[in-house]
Short mmCIF file of C-alpha atoms and ligand atoms in Angstrom, two decimals:
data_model
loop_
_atom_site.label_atom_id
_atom_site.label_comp_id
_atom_site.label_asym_id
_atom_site.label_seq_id
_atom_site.Cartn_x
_atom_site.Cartn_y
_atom_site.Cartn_z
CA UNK A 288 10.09 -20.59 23.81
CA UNK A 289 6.29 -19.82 23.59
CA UNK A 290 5.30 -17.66 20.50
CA UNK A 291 5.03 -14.30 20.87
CA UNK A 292 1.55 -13.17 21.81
CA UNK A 293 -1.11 -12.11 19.78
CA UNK A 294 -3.01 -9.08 19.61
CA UNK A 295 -6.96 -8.26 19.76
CA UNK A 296 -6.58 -4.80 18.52
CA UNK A 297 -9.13 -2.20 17.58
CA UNK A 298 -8.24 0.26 14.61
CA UNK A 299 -9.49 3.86 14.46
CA UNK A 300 -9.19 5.18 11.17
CA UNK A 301 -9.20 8.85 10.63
CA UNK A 302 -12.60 10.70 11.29
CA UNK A 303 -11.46 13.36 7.89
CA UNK A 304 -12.42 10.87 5.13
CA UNK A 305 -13.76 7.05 4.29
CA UNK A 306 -10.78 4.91 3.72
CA UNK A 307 -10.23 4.60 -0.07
CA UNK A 308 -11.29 8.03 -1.40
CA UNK A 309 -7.96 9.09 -1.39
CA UNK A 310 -9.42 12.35 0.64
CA UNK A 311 -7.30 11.00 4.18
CA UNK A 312 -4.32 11.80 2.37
CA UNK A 313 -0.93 9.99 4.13
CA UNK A 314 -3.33 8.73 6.94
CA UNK A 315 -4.71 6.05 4.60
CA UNK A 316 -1.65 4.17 3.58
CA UNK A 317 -0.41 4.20 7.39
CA UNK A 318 -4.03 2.43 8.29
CA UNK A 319 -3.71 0.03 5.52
CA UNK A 320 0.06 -0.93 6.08
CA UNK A 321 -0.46 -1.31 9.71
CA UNK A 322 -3.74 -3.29 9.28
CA UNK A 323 -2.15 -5.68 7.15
CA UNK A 324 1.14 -6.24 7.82
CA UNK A 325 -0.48 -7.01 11.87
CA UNK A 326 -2.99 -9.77 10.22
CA UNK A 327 -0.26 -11.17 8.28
CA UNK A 328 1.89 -12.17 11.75
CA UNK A 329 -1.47 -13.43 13.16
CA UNK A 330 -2.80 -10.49 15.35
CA UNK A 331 -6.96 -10.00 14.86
CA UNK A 332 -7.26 -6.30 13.62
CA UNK A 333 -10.61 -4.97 13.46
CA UNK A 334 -11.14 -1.48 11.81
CA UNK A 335 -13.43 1.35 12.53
CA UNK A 336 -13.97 3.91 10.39
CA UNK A 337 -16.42 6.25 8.75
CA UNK A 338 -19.47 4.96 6.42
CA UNK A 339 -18.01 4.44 2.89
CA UNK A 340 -14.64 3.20 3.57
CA UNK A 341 -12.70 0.43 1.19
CA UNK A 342 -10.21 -1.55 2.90
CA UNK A 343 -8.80 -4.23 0.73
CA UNK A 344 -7.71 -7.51 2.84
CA UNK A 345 -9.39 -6.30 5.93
CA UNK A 346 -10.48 -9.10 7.81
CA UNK A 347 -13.14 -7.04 9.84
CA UNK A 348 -14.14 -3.69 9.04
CA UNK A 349 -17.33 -1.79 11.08
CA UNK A 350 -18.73 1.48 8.99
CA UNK A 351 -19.80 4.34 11.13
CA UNK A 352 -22.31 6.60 10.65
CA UNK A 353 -21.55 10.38 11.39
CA UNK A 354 -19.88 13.85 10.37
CA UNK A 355 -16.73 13.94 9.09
CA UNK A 356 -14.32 16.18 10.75
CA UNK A 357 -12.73 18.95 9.29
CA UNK A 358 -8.96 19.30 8.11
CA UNK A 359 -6.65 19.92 10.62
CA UNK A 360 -3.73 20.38 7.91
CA UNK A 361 -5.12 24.00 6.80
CA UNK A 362 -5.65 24.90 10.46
CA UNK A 363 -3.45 28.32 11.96
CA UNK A 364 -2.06 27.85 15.66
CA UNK A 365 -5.47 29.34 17.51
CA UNK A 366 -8.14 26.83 15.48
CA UNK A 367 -10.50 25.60 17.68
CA UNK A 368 -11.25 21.67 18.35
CA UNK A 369 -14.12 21.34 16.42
CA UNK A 370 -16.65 18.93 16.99
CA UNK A 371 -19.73 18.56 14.65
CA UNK A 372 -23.17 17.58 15.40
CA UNK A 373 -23.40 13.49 15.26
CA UNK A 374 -19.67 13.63 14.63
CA UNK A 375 -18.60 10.36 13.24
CA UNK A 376 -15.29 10.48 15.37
CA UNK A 377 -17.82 10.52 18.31
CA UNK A 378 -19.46 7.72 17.32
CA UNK A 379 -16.45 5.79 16.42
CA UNK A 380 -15.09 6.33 19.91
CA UNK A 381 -18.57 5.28 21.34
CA UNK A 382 -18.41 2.29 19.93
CA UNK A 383 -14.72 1.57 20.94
CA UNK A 384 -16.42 2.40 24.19
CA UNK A 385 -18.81 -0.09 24.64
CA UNK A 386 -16.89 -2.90 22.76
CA UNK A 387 -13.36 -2.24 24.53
CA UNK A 388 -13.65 -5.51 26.99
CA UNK A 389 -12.89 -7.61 23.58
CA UNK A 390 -9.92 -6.31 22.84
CA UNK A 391 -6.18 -5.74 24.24
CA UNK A 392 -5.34 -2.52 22.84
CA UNK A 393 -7.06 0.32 21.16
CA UNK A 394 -4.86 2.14 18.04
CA UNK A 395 -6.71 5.21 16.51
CA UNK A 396 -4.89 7.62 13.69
CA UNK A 397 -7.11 10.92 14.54
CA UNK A 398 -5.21 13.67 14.48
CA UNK A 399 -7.89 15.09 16.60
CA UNK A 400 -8.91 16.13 19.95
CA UNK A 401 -11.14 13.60 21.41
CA UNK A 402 -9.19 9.72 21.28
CA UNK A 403 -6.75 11.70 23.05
CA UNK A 404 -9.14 13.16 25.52
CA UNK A 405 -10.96 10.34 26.50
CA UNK A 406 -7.54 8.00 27.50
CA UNK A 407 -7.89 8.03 30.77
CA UNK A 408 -12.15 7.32 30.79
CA UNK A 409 -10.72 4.18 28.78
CA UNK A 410 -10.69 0.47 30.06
CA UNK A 411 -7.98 -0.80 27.93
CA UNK A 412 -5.18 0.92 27.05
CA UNK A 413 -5.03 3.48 23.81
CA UNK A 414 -1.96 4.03 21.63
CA UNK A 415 -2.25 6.88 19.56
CA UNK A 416 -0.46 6.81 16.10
CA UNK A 417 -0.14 10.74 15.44
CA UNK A 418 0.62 11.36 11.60
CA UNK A 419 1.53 14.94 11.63
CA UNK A 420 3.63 17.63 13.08
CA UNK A 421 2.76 20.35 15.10
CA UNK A 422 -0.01 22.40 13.66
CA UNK A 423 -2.42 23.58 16.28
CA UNK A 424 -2.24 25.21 20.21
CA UNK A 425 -4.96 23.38 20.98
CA UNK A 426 -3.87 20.09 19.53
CA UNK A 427 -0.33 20.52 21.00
CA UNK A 428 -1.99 20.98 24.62
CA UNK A 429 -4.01 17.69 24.29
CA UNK A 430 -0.90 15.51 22.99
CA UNK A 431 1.28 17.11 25.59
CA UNK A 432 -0.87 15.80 28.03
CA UNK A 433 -1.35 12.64 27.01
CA UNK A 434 2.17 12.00 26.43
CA UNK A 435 2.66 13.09 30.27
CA UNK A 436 -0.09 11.02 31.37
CA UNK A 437 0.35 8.07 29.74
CA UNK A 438 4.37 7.82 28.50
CA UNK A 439 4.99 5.41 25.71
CA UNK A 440 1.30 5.74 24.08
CA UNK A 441 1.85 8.49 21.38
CA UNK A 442 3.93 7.72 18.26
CA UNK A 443 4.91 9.04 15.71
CA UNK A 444 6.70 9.02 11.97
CA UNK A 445 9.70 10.12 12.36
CA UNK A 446 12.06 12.29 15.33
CA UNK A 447 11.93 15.25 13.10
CA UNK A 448 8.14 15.20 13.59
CA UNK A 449 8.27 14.38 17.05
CA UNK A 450 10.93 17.60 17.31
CA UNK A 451 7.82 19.96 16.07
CA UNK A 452 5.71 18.68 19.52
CA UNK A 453 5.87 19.35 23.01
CA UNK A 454 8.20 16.58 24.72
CA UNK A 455 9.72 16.23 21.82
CA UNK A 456 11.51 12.89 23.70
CA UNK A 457 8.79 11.17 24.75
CA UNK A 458 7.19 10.21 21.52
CA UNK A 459 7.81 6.37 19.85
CA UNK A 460 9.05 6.47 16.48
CA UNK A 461 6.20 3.95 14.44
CA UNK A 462 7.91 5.30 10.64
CA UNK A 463 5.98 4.04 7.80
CA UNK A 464 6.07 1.09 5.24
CA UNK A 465 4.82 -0.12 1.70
CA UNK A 466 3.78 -3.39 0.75
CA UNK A 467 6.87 -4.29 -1.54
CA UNK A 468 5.24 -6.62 -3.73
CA UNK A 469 3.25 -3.91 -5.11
CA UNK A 470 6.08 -1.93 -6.16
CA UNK A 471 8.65 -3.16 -9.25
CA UNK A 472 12.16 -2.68 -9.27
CA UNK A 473 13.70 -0.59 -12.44
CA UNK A 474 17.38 -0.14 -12.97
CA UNK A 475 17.51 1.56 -15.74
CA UNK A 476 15.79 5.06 -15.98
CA UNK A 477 14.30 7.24 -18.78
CA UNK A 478 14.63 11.55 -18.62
CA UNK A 479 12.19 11.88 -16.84
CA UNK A 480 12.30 13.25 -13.03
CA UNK A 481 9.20 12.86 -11.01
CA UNK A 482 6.97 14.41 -8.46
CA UNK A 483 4.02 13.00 -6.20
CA UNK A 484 1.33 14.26 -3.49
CA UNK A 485 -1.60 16.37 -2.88
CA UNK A 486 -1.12 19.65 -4.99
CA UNK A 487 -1.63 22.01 -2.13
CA UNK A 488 0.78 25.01 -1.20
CA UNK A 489 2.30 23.22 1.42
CA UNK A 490 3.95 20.51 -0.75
CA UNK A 491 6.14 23.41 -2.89
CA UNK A 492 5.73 21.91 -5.99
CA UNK A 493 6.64 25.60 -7.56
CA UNK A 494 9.82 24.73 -7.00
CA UNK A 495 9.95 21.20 -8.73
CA UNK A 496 8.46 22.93 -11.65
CA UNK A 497 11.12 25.57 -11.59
CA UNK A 498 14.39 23.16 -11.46
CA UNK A 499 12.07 20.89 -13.77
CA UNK A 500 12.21 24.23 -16.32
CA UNK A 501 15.70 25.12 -15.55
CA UNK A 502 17.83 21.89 -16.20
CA UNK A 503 14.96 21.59 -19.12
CA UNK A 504 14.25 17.88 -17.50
CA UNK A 505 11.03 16.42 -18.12
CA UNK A 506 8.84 16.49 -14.76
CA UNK A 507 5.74 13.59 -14.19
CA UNK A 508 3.39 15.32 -11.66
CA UNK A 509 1.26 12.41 -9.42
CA UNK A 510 -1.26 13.33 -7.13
CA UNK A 511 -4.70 14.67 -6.03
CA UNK A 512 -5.40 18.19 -7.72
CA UNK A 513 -6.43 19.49 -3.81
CA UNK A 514 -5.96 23.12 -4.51
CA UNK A 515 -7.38 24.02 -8.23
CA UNK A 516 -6.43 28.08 -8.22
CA UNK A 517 -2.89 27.17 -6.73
CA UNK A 518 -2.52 24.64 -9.89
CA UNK A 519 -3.57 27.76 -12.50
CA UNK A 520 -1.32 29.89 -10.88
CA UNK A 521 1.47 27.40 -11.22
CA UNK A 522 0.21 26.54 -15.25
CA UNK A 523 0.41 30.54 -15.28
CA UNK A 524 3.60 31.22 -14.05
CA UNK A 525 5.78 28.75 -15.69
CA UNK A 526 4.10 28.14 -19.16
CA UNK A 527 7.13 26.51 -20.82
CA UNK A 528 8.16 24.25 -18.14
CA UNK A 529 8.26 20.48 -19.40
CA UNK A 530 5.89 18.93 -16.81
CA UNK A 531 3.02 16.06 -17.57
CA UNK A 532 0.45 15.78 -14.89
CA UNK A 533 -0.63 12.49 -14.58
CA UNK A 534 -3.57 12.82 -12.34
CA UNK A 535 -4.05 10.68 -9.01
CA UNK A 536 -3.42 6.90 -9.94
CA UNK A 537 -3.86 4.18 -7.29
CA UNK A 538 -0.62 2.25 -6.38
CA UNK A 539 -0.34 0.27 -9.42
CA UNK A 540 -0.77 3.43 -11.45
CA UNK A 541 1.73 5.16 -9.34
CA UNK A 542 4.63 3.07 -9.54
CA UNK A 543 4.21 2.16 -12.87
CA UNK A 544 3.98 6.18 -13.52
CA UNK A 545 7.37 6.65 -11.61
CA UNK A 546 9.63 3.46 -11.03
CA UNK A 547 11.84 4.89 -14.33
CA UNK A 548 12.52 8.58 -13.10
CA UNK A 549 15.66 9.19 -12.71
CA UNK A 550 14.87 10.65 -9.48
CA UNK A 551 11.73 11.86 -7.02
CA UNK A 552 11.68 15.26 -5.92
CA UNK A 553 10.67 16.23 -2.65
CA UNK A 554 10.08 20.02 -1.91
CA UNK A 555 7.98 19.97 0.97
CA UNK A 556 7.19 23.74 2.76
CA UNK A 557 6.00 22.00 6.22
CA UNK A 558 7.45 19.54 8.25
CA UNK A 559 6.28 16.67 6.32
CA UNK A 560 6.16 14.03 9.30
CA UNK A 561 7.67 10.71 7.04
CA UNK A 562 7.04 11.39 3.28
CA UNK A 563 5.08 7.96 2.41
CA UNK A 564 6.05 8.90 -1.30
CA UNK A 565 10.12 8.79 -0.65
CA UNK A 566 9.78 4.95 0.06
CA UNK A 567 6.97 4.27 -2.52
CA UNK A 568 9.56 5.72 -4.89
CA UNK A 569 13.14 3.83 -3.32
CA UNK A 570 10.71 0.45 -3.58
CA UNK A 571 10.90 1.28 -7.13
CA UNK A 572 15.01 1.59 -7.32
CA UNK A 573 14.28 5.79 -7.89
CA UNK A 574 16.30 7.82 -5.82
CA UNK A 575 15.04 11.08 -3.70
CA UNK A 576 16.19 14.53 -3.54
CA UNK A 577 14.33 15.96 -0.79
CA UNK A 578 14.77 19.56 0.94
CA UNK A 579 16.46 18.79 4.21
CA UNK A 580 13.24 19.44 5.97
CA UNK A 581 10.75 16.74 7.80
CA UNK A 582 10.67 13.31 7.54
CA UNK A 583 12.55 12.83 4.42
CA UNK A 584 15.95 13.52 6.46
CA UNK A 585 15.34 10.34 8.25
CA UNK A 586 14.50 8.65 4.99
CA UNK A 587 17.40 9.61 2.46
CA UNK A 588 21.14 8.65 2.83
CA UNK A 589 23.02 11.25 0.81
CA UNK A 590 24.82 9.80 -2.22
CA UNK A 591 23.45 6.61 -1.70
CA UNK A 592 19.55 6.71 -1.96
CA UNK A 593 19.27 10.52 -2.79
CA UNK A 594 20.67 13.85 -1.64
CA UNK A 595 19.59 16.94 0.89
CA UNK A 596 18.65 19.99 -0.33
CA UNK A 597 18.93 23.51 1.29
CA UNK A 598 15.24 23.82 2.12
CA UNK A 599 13.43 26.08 -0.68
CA UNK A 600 16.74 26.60 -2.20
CA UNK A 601 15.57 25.84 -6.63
CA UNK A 602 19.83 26.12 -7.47
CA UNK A 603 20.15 23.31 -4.50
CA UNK A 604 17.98 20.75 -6.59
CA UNK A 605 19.53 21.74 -9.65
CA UNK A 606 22.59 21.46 -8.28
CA UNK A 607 21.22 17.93 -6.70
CA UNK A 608 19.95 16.94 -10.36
CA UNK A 609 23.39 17.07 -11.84
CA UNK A 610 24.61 14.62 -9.43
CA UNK A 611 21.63 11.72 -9.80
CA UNK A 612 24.27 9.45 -11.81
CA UNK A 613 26.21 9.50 -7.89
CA UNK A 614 23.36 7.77 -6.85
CA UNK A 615 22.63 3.99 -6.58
CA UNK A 616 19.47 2.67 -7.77
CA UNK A 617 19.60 -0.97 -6.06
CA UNK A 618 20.50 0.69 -2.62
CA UNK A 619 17.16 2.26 -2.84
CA UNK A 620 15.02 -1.13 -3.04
CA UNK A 621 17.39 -2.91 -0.28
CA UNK A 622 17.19 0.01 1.85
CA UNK A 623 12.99 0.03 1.77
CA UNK A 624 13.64 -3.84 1.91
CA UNK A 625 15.22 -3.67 5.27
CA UNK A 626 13.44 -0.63 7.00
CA UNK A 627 9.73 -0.05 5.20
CA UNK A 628 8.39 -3.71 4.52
CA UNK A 629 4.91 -4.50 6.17
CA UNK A 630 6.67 -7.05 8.38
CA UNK A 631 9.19 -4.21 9.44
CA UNK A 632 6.17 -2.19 10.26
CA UNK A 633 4.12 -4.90 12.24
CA UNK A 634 7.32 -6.25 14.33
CA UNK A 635 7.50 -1.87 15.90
CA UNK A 636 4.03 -2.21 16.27
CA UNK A 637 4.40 -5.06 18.45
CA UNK A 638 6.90 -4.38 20.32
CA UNK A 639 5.51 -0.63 21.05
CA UNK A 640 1.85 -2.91 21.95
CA UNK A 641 4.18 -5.43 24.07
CA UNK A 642 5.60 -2.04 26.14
CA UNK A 643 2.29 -0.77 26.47
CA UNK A 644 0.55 -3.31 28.09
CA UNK A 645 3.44 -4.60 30.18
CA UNK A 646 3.13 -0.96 31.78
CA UNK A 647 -1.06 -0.30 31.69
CA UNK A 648 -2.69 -2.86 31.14
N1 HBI B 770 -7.36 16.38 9.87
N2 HBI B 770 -8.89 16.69 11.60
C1 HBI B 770 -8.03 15.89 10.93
N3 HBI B 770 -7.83 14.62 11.34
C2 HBI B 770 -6.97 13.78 10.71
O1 HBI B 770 -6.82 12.62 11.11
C3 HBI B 770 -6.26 14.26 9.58
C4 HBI B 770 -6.48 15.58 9.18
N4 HBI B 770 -5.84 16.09 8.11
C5 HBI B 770 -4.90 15.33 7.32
C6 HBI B 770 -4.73 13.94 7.79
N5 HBI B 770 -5.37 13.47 8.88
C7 HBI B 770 -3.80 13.07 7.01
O2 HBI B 770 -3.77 13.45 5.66
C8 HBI B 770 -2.42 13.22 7.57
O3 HBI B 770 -2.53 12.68 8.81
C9 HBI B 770 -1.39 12.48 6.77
#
């Protein structure tokens, strides 16, 4: 039975930040899991991405020159595509362009406008890895048409993502990973509960705080300070909650921060389209009480790995918190084991590549 094949493929990293400044947000761990766990079953990944970016074990990595592009995750449903002068996603995608006849398959993770655009002026085929929900008209209209276009080239995190687009059904489900050796394994917990992601409205950490203040449990805050007059008003409003923030620590900072919580909370206000931090957490053993909103209701398997929580309901995690001892600790490593290692990861990559060629190229 011949192997199965391998893979020239060219990697387009987001155009919003240089890998490694932590500034991509989500979009940087789903480069660097996919970009790894394809080199380690043999397939030649080369990445492109803006001037400045760290990729660790990157076999081939081409810095391009440019403009960043604005944030799409603080956009309202009329923003305009925006394209700045000497854009770097324009350059990126001119260099794909002229370098295309080396590779099979081109995989970008721009949640913007042109990769998606210029499909059909492409050579090679294009999957496009798309790591949010819906957030913009305009956005929404270029997907959709892709998607119609070209079925089987957009994927996605999770169905409850996919449920926020138009044609919800037509979208492959990618999910996430972590590289388990990074993450250690702790069965027995202290107090402490934890939290972890970008401090920004749309994460709802005023509600961790408050179930954090009213069960009196002690509450580890990880994550990049992105929104510094949200954080005061938070410090303002509950000024006796028991909360530590612990800045943003790199992965061995993380896990060591949070493998011995009792549990993660999750109290995401958007449709959070997988919730990286749910399986950097179950890696650990720590179990995740999520609002039943997003990605995390693919993730969590209720009084196994963690419990669902009436979204924005603060008495729902309470409740939730009261019932962590339900909850099995070594269920949440297997289950990351089985469905979020690297390997995992590469093997849907594959086979969604192996689809996509049989039909375009
Ligand atoms: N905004 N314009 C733009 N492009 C992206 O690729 C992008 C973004 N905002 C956030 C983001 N990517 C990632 O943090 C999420 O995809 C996880």
């Amino acid at each position: 039975m011949d192997a199965a094949p391998k893979y020239r493929i060219l990697l387009i990293s987001t155009a919003v930040a240089p890998l490694g400044t932590g500034l991509g947000g989500g979009v940087e761990l789903f480069v660097k899991n996919a970009v790894q766990g394809l080199q380690q079953r043999g397939h030649r990944v080369t990445v492109v991405a803006p001037a400045g970016s760290q990729l660790e074990n990157c076999d081939r990595l081409v810095p391009v020159e440019g403009q960043l592009q604005p944030t799409a995750h603080t956009s309202d449903r009329q923003t305009p595509i925006v394209m700045p002068k000497s854009s770097v996603l324009s350059a990126m995608m001119a260099y794909a362009q002229q370098v295309q006849s080396d590779y099979d398959v081109l995989l970008h993770f721009c949640y913007d406008w042109l990769p998606f655009y210029l499909a059909p002026f492409l050579q090679i085929p294009i999957a496009h890895y798309v790591s949010m929900g819906s957030l913009t008209d305009a956005m929404d209209a270029v997907i959709a048409q892709v998607t119609t276009q070209f079925p089987g080239t957009v994927g996605v995190c999770t169905q409850a993502q996919a449920a926020t687009l138009p044609h919800a059904e037509t979208y492959r489900p990618i999910g996430s990973a972590v590289d388990l050796a990074l993450y250690d394994f702790c069965a027995e917990p202290g107090a402490a509960l934890g939290w972890m992601g970008r401090i920004s409205p749309e994460k709802g950490l005023e509600d961790a705080i408050a179930a954090a203040q009213a069960t009196q449990t002690p509450l580890k805050i990880l994550g990049k300070l992105e929104d510094q007059a949200y954080w005061e008003h938070l410090q303002k409003n509950y000024p006796e909650a028991p909360i530590q923030y612990l800045g943003f620590l790199d992965t061995h900072g993380l896990q060591a921060a949070i493998r011995d919580c009792r549990a993660l909370l999750m109290t995401p206000k958007w449709v959070e389209a997988f919730g990286n931090v749910a399986i950097e957490a179950m890696a650990c053993g720590v179990p995740v009480i999520a609002y039943r909103r997003g990605g995390p209701t693919e993730i969590v398997r209720p009084g196994k790995t963690g419990w669902l929580v009436e979204p924005d309901s603060v008495v729902g995690l309470v409740d939730a918190i009261a019932q962590i001892a339900q909850l099995d600790r070594s269920a949440c490593r297997q289950q990351a084991e089985a469905e979020y290692s690297l390997d995992a990861l590469a093997q849907r990559y594959e086979h969604w590549f192996h689809d996509i060629l049989t039909r375009y190229a």
